[in-house]
PDB file of C-alpha atoms in Angstrom:
ATOM      1  CA  UNK G   1       6.977 -28.932   3.949  1.00 79.00           C
ATOM      2  CA  UNK G   2       3.671 -27.365   5.150  1.00 92.00           C
ATOM      3  CA  UNK G   3       2.858 -24.115   4.748  1.00 93.00           C
ATOM      4  CA  UNK G   4       0.118 -21.249   5.869  1.00 94.00           C
ATOM      5  CA  UNK G   5      -1.217 -18.281   4.238  1.00 94.00           C
ATOM      6  CA  UNK G   6      -0.452 -14.387   6.248  1.00 94.00           C
ATOM      7  CA  UNK G   7      -4.299 -14.359   6.366  1.00 90.00           C
ATOM      8  CA  UNK G   8      -4.443 -17.750   8.494  1.00 91.00           C
ATOM      9  CA  UNK G   9      -1.472 -17.529  10.441  1.00 94.00           C
ATOM     10  CA  UNK G  10      -2.124 -18.171  14.072  1.00 95.00           C
ATOM     11  CA  UNK G  11      -0.505 -16.607  16.836  1.00 97.00           C
ATOM     12  CA  UNK G  12       2.528 -19.026  18.367  1.00 97.00           C
ATOM     13  CA  UNK G  13       3.190 -20.657  15.483  1.00 96.00           C
ATOM     14  CA  UNK G  14       6.290 -21.463  14.343  1.00 97.00           C
ATOM     15  CA  UNK G  15       7.315 -20.098  10.927  1.00 97.00           C
ATOM     16  CA  UNK G  16      10.591 -20.210   8.898  1.00 97.00           C
ATOM     17  CA  UNK G  17      11.904 -16.334   7.934  1.00 97.00           C
ATOM     18  CA  UNK G  18      14.768 -14.536   6.386  1.00 96.00           C
ATOM     19  CA  UNK G  19      17.959 -13.032   8.525  1.00 95.00           C
ATOM     20  CA  UNK G  20      17.194  -9.147   9.670  1.00 96.00           C
ATOM     21  CA  UNK G  21      16.717  -7.498   6.202  1.00 95.00           C
ATOM     22  CA  UNK G  22      16.532  -4.010   8.051  1.00 96.00           C
ATOM     23  CA  UNK G  23      14.836  -2.085  10.059  1.00 96.00           C
ATOM     24  CA  UNK G  24      11.100   0.020  10.453  1.00 93.00           C
ATOM     25  CA  UNK G  25      11.647   2.824  13.243  1.00 92.00           C
ATOM     26  CA  UNK G  26      15.037   0.546  15.359  1.00 94.00           C
ATOM     27  CA  UNK G  27      12.612  -2.626  15.067  1.00 95.00           C
ATOM     28  CA  UNK G  28      14.290  -5.286  12.395  1.00 98.00           C
ATOM     29  CA  UNK G  29      12.331  -6.474   9.629  1.00 98.00           C
ATOM     30  CA  UNK G  30      12.354 -10.202   8.701  1.00 97.00           C
ATOM     31  CA  UNK G  31      10.775 -11.905   5.194  1.00 96.00           C
ATOM     32  CA  UNK G  32       9.118 -15.532   4.845  1.00 96.00           C
ATOM     33  CA  UNK G  33      11.394 -17.517   3.450  1.00 94.00           C
ATOM     34  CA  UNK G  34      11.435 -19.721   0.479  1.00 88.00           C
ATOM     35  CA  UNK G  35      14.009 -22.023   1.509  1.00 87.00           C
ATOM     36  CA  UNK G  36      14.698 -24.127   4.944  1.00 86.00           C
ATOM     37  CA  UNK G  37      18.601 -23.561   4.265  1.00 87.00           C
ATOM     38  CA  UNK G  38      19.703 -20.237   6.170  1.00 88.00           C
ATOM     39  CA  UNK G  39      16.388 -19.612   7.460  1.00 93.00           C
ATOM     40  CA  UNK G  40      15.519 -18.518  11.052  1.00 96.00           C
ATOM     41  CA  UNK G  41      12.396 -20.702  12.814  1.00 96.00           C
ATOM     42  CA  UNK G  42      10.567 -17.087  14.504  1.00 97.00           C
ATOM     43  CA  UNK G  43       7.178 -17.615  16.652  1.00 97.00           C
ATOM     44  CA  UNK G  44       4.288 -15.624  15.586  1.00 98.00           C
ATOM     45  CA  UNK G  45       2.884 -13.188  18.277  1.00 98.00           C
ATOM     46  CA  UNK G  46       0.330 -11.550  16.353  1.00 97.00           C
ATOM     47  CA  UNK G  47      -0.444 -10.141  13.048  1.00 95.00           C
ATOM     48  CA  UNK G  48      -2.419  -7.064  11.929  1.00 94.00           C
ATOM     49  CA  UNK G  49      -3.725  -5.156   8.997  1.00 92.00           C
ATOM     50  CA  UNK G  50      -1.812  -1.913   8.357  1.00 87.00           C
ATOM     51  CA  UNK G  51      -1.427   0.405   5.259  1.00 86.00           C
ATOM     52  CA  UNK G  52      -0.100  -1.152   2.820  1.00 85.00           C
ATOM     53  CA  UNK G  53      -0.698  -4.993   3.437  1.00 93.00           C
ATOM     54  CA  UNK G  54      -0.280  -7.289   6.644  1.00 95.00           C
ATOM     55  CA  UNK G  55       2.290  -7.032   9.490  1.00 96.00           C
ATOM     56  CA  UNK G  56       3.513 -10.165  11.043  1.00 97.00           C
ATOM     57  CA  UNK G  57       4.664  -9.447  14.453  1.00 97.00           C
ATOM     58  CA  UNK G  58       7.564 -11.961  16.375  1.00 98.00           C
ATOM     59  CA  UNK G  59       7.703 -13.046  19.711  1.00 97.00           C
ATOM     60  CA  UNK G  60      11.608 -11.739  19.413  1.00 97.00           C
ATOM     61  CA  UNK G  61      10.462  -8.440  18.610  1.00 97.00           C
ATOM     62  CA  UNK G  62      11.048  -8.602  14.842  1.00 98.00           C
ATOM     63  CA  UNK G  63       8.451  -7.779  12.186  1.00 97.00           C
ATOM     64  CA  UNK G  64       8.108  -7.796   8.269  1.00 96.00           C
ATOM     65  CA  UNK G  65       7.100  -4.577   6.065  1.00 95.00           C
ATOM     66  CA  UNK G  66       3.156  -4.700   5.295  1.00 94.00           C
ATOM     67  CA  UNK G  67       3.133  -8.118   2.990  1.00 93.00           C
ATOM     68  CA  UNK G  68       0.910  -8.080  -0.226  1.00 87.00           C
ATOM     69  CA  UNK G  69      -1.467 -10.627  -1.876  1.00 80.00           C
ATOM     70  CA  UNK G  70      -1.229 -14.370  -1.019  1.00 86.00           C
ATOM     71  CA  UNK G  71       2.012 -14.864   0.728  1.00 92.00           C
ATOM     72  CA  UNK G  72       2.763 -18.625   2.388  1.00 94.00           C
ATOM     73  CA  UNK G  73       4.816 -19.287   5.067  1.00 96.00           C
ATOM     74  CA  UNK G  74       6.974 -22.541   5.665  1.00 95.00           C
ATOM     75  CA  UNK G  75       6.071 -24.288   9.112  1.00 96.00           C
ATOM     76  CA  UNK G  76       8.976 -25.020  10.989  1.00 94.00           C
ATOM     77  CA  UNK G  77       9.324 -29.101  11.234  1.00 85.00           C
ATOM     78  CA  UNK G  78       9.872 -30.277  15.065  1.00 79.00           C
ATOM     79  CA  UNK G  79      13.402 -31.042  14.059  1.00 72.00           C
ATOM     80  CA  UNK G  80      13.583 -27.351  13.141  1.00 70.00           C
ATOM     81  CA  UNK G  81      12.724 -26.725  16.342  1.00 65.00           C
ATOM     82  CA  UNK G  82      14.568 -28.526  19.122  1.00 57.00           C
ATOM     83  CA  UNK G  83      16.181 -27.259  22.317  1.00 52.00           C
ATOM     84  CA  UNK G  84      19.798 -27.009  22.375  1.00 45.00           C
ATOM     85  CA  UNK G  85      19.914 -26.340  18.053  1.00 45.00           C
ATOM     86  CA  UNK G  86      20.601 -23.153  16.605  1.00 47.00           C
ATOM     87  CA  UNK G  87      18.395 -20.563  15.673  1.00 50.00           C
ATOM     88  CA  UNK G  88      18.665 -22.207  12.152  1.00 51.00           C
ATOM     89  CA  UNK G  89      16.677 -24.366  10.454  1.00 49.00           C
ATOM     90  CA  UNK G  90      18.408 -27.584   9.130  1.00 45.00           C
ATOM     91  CA  UNK G  91      19.346 -27.820   5.660  1.00 46.00           C
ATOM     92  CA  UNK G  92      17.170 -30.039   3.380  1.00 44.00           C
TER      93      UNK G  92
END
């Protein structure tokens, strides 16, 4: 299981996130997940500094609330990204 820090998160990187945990001006909010079980694969569109932290935007229109500190993201494995599979990551 490889991880990448928010400060080094490149556009196009598939990472594991939680399901939607709330909204911000109508945009769905997600957070980095700590386990593969029940997580979703989302592809990073961009990240930007915001008041209070760093916000990560995803290609599906979701984003994170401002993230502080040294948050690590779990990089999705090829098995997590297979076409035809549900958007949920495989348990493990």
